[in-house]
PDB file of C-alpha atoms in Angstrom:
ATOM      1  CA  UNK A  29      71.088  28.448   2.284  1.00  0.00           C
ATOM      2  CA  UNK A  30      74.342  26.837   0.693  1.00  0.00           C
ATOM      3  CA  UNK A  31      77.194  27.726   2.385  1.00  0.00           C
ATOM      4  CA  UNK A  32      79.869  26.732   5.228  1.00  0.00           C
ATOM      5  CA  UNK A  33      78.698  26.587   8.495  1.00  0.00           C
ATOM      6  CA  UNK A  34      80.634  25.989  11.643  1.00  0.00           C
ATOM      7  CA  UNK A  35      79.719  25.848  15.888  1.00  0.00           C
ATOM      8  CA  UNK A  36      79.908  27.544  18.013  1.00  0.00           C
ATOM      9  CA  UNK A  37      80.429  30.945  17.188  1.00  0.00           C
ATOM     10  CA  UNK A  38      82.028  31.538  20.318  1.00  0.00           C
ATOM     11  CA  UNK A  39      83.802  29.507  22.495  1.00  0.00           C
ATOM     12  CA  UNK A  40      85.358  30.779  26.371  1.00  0.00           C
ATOM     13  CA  UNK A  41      87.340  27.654  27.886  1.00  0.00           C
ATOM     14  CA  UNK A  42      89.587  27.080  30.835  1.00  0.00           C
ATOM     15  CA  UNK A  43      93.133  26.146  29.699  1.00  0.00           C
ATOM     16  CA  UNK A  44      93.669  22.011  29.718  1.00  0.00           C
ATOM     17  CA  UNK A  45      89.950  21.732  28.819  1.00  0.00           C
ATOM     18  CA  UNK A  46      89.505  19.311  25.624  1.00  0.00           C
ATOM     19  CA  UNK A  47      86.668  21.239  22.669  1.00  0.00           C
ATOM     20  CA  UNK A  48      85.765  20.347  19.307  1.00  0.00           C
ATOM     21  CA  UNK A  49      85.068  22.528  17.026  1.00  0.00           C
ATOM     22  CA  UNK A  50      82.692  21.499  13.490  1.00  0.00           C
ATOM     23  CA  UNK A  51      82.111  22.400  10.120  1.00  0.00           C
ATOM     24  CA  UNK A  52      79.891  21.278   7.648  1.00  0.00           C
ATOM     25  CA  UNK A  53      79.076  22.387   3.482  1.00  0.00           C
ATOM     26  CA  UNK A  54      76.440  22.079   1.646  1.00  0.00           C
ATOM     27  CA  UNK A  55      78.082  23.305  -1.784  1.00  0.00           C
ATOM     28  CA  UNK A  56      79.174  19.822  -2.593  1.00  0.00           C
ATOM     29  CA  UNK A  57      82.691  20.458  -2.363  1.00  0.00           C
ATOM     30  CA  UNK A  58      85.468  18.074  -2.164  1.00  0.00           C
ATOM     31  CA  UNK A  59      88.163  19.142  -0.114  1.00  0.00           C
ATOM     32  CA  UNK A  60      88.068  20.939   2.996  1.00  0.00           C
ATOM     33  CA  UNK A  61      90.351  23.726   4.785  1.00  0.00           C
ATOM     34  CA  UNK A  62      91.244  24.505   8.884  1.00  0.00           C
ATOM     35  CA  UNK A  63      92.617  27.721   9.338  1.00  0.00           C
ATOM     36  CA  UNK A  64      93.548  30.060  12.410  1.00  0.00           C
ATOM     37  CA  UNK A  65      93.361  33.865  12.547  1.00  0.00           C
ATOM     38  CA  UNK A  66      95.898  34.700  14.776  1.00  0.00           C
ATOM     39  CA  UNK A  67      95.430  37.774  17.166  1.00  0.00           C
ATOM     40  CA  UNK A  68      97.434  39.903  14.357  1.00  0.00           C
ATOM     41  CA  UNK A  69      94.658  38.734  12.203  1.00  0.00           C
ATOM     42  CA  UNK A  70      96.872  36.556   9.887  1.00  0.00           C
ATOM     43  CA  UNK A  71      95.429  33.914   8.455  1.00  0.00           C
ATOM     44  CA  UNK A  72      97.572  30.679   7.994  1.00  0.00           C
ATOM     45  CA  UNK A  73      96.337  27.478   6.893  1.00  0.00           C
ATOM     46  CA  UNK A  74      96.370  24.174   9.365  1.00  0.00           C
ATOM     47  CA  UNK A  75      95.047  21.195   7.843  1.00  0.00           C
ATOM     48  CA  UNK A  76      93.486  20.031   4.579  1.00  0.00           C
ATOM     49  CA  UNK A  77      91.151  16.820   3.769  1.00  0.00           C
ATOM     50  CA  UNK A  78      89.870  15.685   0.439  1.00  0.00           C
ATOM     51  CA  UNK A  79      87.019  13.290   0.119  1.00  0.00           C
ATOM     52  CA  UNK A  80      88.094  11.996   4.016  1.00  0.00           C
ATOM     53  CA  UNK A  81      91.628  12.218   2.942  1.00  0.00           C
ATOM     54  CA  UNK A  82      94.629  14.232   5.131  1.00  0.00           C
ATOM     55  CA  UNK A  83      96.189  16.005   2.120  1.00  0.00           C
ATOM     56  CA  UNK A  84      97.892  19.161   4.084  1.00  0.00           C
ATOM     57  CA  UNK A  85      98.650  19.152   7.799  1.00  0.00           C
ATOM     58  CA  UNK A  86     101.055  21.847   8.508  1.00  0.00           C
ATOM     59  CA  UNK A  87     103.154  22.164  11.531  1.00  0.00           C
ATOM     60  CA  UNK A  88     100.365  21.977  13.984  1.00  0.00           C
ATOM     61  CA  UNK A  89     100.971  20.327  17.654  1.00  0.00           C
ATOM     62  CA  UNK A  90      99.540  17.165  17.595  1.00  0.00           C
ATOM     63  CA  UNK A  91      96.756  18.502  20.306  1.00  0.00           C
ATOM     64  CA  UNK A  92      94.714  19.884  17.448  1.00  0.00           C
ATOM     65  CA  UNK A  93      92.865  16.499  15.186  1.00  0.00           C
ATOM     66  CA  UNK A  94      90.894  17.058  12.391  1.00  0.00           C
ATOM     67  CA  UNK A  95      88.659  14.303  12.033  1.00  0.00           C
ATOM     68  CA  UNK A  96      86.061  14.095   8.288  1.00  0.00           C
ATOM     69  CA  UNK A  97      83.404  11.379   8.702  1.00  0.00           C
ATOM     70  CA  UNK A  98      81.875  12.225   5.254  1.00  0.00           C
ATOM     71  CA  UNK A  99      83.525  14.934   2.566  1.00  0.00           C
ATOM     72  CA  UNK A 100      80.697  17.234   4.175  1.00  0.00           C
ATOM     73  CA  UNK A 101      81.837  17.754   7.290  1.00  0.00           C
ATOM     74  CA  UNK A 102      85.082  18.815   8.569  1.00  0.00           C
ATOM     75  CA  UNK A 103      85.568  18.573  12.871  1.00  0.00           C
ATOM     76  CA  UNK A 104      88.746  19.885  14.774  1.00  0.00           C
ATOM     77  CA  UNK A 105      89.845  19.012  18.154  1.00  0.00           C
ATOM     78  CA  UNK A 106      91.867  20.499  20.622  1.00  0.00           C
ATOM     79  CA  UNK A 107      93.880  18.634  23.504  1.00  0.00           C
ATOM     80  CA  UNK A 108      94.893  20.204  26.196  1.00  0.00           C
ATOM     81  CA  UNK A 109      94.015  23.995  25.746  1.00  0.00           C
ATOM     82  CA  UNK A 110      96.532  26.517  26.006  1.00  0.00           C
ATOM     83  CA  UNK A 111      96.470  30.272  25.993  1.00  0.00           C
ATOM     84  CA  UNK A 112      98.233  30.529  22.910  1.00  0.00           C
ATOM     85  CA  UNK A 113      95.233  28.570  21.076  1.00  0.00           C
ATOM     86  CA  UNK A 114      93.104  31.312  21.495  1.00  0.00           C
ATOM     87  CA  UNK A 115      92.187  33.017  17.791  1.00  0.00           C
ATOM     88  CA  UNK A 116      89.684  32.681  15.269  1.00  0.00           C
ATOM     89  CA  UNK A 117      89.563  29.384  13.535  1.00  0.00           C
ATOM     90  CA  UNK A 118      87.728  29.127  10.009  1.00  0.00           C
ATOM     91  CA  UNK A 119      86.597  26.067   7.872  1.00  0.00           C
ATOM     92  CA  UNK A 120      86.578  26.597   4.137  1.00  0.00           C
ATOM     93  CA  UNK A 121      85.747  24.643   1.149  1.00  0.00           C
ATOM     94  CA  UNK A 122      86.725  24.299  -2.305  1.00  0.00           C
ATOM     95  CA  UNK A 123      85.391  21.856  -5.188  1.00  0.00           C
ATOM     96  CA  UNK A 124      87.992  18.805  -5.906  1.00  0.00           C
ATOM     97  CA  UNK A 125      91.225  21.170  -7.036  1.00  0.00           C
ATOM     98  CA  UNK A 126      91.467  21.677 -10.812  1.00  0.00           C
ATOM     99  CA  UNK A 127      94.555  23.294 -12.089  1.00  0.00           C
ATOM    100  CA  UNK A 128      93.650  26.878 -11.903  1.00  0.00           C
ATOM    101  CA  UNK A 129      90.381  26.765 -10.286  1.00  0.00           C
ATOM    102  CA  UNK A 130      89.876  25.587  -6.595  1.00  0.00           C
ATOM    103  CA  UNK A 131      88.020  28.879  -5.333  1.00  0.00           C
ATOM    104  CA  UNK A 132      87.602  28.395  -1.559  1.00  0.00           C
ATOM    105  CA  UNK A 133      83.993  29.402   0.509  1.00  0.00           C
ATOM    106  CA  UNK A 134      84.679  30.386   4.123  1.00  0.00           C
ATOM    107  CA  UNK A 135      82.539  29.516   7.434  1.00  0.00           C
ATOM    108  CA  UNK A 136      81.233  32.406   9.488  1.00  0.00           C
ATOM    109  CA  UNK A 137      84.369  31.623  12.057  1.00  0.00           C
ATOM    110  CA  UNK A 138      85.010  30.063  15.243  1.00  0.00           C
ATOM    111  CA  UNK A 139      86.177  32.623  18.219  1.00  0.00           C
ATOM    112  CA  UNK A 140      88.028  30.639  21.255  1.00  0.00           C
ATOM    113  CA  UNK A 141      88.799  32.399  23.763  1.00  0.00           C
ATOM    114  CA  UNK A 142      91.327  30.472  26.538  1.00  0.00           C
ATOM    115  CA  UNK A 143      91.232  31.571  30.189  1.00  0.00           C
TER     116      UNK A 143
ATOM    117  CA  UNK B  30     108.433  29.713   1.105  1.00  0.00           C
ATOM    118  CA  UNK B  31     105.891  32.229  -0.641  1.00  0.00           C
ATOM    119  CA  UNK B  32     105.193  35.007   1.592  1.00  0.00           C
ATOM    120  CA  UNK B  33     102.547  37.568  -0.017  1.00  0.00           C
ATOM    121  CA  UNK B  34     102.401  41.188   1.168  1.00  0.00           C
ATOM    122  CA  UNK B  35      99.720  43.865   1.196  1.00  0.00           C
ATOM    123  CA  UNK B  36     100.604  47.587   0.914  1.00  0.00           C
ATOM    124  CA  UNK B  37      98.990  49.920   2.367  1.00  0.00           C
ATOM    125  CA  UNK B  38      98.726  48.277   5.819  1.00  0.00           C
ATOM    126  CA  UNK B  39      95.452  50.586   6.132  1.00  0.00           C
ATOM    127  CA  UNK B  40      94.197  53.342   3.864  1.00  0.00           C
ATOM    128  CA  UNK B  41      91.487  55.888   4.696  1.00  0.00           C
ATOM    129  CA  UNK B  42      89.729  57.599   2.119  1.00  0.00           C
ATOM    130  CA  UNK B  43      86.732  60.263   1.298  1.00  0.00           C
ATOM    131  CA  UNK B  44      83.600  58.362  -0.041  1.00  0.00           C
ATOM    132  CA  UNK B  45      83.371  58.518  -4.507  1.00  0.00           C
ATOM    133  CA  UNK B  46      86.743  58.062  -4.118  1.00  0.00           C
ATOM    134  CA  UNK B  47      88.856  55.042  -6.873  1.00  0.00           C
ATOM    135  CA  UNK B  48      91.652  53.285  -4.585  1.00  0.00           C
ATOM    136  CA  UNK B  49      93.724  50.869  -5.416  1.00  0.00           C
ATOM    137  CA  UNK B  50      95.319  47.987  -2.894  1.00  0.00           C
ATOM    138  CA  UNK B  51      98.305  46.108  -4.037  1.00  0.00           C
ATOM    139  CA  UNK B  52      99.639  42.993  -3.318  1.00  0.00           C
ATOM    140  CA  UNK B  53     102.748  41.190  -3.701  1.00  0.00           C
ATOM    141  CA  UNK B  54     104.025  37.494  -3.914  1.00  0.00           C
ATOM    142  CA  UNK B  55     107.738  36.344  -3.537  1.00  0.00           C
ATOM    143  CA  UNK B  56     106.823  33.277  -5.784  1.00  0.00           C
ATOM    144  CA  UNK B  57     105.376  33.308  -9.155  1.00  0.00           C
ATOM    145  CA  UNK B  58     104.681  29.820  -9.424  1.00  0.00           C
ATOM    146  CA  UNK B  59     101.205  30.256  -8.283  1.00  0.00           C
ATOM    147  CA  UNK B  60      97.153  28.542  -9.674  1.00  0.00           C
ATOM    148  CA  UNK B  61      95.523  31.486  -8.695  1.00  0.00           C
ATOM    149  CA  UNK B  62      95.178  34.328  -6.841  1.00  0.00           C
ATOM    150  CA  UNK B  63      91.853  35.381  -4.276  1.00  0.00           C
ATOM    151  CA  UNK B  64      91.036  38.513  -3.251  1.00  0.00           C
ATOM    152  CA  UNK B  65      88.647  38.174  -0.148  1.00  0.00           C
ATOM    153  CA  UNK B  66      86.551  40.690   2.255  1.00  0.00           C
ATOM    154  CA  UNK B  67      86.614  40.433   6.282  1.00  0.00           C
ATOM    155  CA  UNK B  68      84.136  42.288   7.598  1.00  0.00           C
ATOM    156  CA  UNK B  69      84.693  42.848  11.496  1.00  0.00           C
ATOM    157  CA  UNK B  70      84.182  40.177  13.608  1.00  0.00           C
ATOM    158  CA  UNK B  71      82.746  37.971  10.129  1.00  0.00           C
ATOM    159  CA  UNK B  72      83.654  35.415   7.840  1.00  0.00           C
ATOM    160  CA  UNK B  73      86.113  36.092   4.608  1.00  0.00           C
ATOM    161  CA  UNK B  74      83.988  36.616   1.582  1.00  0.00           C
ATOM    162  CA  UNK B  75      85.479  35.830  -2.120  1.00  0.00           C
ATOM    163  CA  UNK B  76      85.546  39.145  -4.113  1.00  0.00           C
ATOM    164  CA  UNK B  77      87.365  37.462  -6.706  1.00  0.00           C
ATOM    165  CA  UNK B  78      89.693  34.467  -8.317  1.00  0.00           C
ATOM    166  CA  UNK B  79      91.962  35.385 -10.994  1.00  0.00           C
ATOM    167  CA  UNK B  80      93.119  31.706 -12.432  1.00  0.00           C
ATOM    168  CA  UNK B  81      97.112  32.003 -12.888  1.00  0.00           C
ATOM    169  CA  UNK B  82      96.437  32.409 -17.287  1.00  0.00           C
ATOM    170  CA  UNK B  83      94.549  35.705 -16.602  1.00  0.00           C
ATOM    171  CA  UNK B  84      95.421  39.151 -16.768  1.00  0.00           C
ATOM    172  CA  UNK B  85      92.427  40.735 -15.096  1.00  0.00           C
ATOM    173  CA  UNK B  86      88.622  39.970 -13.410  1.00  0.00           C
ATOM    174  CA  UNK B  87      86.259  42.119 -12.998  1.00  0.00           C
ATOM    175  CA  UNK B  88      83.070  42.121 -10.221  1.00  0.00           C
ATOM    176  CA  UNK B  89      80.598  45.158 -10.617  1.00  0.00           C
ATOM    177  CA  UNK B  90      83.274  47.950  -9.116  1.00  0.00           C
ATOM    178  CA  UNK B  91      86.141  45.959  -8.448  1.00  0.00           C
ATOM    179  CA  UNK B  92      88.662  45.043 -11.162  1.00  0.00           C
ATOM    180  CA  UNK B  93      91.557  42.673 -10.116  1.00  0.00           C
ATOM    181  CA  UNK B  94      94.626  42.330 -12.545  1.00  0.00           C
ATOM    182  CA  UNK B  95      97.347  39.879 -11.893  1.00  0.00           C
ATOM    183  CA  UNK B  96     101.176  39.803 -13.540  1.00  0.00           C
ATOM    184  CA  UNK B  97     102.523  36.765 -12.071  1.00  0.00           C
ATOM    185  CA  UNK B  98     105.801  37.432 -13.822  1.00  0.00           C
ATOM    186  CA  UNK B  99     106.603  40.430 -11.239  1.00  0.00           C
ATOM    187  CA  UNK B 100     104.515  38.605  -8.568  1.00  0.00           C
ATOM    188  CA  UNK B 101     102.040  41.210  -8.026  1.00  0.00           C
ATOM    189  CA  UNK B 102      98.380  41.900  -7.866  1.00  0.00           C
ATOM    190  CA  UNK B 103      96.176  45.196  -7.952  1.00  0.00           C
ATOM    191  CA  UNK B 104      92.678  45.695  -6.224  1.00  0.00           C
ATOM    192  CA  UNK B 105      91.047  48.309  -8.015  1.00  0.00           C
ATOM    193  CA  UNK B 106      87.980  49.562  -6.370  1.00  0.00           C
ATOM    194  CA  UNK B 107      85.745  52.220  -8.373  1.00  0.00           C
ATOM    195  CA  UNK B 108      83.434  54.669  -6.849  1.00  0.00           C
ATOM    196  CA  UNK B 109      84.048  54.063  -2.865  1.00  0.00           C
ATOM    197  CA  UNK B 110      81.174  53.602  -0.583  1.00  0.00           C
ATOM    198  CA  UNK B 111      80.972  53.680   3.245  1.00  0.00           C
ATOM    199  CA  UNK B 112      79.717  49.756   2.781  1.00  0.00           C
ATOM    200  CA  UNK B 113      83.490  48.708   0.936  1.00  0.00           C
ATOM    201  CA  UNK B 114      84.926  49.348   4.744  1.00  0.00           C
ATOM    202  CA  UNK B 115      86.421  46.162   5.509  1.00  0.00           C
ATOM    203  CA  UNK B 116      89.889  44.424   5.261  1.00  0.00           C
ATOM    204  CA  UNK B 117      90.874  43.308   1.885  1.00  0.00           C
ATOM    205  CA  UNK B 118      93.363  40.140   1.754  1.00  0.00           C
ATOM    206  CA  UNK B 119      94.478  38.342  -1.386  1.00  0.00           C
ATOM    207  CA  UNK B 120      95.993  35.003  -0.910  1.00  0.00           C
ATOM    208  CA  UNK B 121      97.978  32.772  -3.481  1.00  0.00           C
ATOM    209  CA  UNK B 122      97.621  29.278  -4.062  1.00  0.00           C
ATOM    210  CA  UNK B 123     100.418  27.486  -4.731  1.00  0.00           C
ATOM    211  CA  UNK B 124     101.347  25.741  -8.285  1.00  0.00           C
ATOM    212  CA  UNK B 125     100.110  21.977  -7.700  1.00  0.00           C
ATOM    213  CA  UNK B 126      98.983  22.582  -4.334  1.00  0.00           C
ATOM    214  CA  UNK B 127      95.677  24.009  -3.005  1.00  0.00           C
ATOM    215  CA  UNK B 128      96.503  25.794   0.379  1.00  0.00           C
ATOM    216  CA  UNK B 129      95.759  29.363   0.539  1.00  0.00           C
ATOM    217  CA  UNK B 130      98.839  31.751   1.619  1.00  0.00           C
ATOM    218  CA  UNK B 131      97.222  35.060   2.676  1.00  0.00           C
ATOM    219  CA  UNK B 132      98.583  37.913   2.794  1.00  0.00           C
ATOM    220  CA  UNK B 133      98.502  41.041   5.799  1.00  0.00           C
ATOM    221  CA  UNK B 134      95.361  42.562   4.355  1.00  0.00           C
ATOM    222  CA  UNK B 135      94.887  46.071   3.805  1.00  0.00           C
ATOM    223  CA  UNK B 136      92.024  47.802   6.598  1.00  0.00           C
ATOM    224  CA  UNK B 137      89.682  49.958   3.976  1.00  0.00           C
ATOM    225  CA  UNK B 138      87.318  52.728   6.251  1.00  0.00           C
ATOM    226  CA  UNK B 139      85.592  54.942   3.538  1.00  0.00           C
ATOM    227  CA  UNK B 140      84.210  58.338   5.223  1.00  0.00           C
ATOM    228  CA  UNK B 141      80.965  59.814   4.425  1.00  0.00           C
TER     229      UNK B 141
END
């Protein structure tokens, strides 16, 4: 199936604990999205890559690193867990943006959960 | 800073019914506009992308319209079935930019 995938699903952690989170498309898009669902279930973008390339990185604390080893794959890691980290985090895609275009696919979700 | 808001925070309506969600963005400059589905505990799924020259898409029973000069979008949803409960969001993306700024979403339940 094409689409964006991400592991785990779920994800229960003690806080200070270190977890990655990945992502990976097989639409062969070229820039990929973080974002976190907050517990209010709003949606606010984190970080952006394109072809490998940091293009967005909002105000995030510097615990959370994305890291792209190919344009497929998009990995985030967290330092140093803390409660308030706990939401749903979702990887999306889009093709390489075009003015007007730039429609963006979304992974199934990522739910951590810090004790 | 573009903020985008989603009236009615939640609607609840008889099934066969037509609704209509609206959404509203404090900046105009704007690419596009995305109205997504989140089903609970899922993934968003694109609905549809209205590119920032267009008036209007349509998708089977949905029919989005955008006027980008007032800042606002419409969600028209034809013929409501039990299967279109969800929450609706429409996000913005930004003129030159690609981030997505969503907006609150609007919680759909459609009663038998």
């Amino acid at each position: 199936d094409t689409a964006v995938s991400q592991t785990p699903k779920y994800l229960v952690t003690q806080m200070g604990n270190d977890k990655s989170i990945k992502c990976e498309q097989n639409l062969g898009h070229d820039t990929m999205y973080w974002y976190k669902q907050d517990s209010k279930k709003f949606l606010k973008i984190m970080f952006s890559y394109n072809n490998k390339e940091l293009i967005i990185n909002e105000t995030v604390p510097n615990r959370f690193s994305p890291k792209s080893p190919d344009k497929a794959h998009l990995n985030l890691h967290i330092n140093s867990l803390e409660l308030g980290d706990s939401a749903v985090y979702f990887c999306a895609s889009s093709q390489r943006v075009l003015a007007g275009v730039n429609e963006q696919f979304f992974g199934p979700g990522t739910r951590l959960t810090v004790l | 800073k573009q903020e985008v808001t989603q009236i009615p925070a939640a609607l609840s309506v008889p099934e066969g019914e037509n609704l209509v969600l609206n959404c509203s963005f404090t900046d105009s400059a704007i690419y596009n506009l995305q109205w997504f589905r989140q089903d609970p505990g899922k993934g968003l799924t694109s609905l549809l992308l209205i590119q920032s020259s267009q008036r209007e898409q349509t998708s089977g029973r949905l029919n989005a319209s955008l006027d980008k000069s007032s800042g606002r979008s419409t969600l028209y949803i034809a013929a409501s079935q039990p299967g279109d409960s969800a929450t609706y969001l429409c996000a913005v993306t930004p003129g030159g930019g690609n981030k997505l700024t969503f907006g609150t979403g609007t919680q759909l339940k459609v009663e038998l």
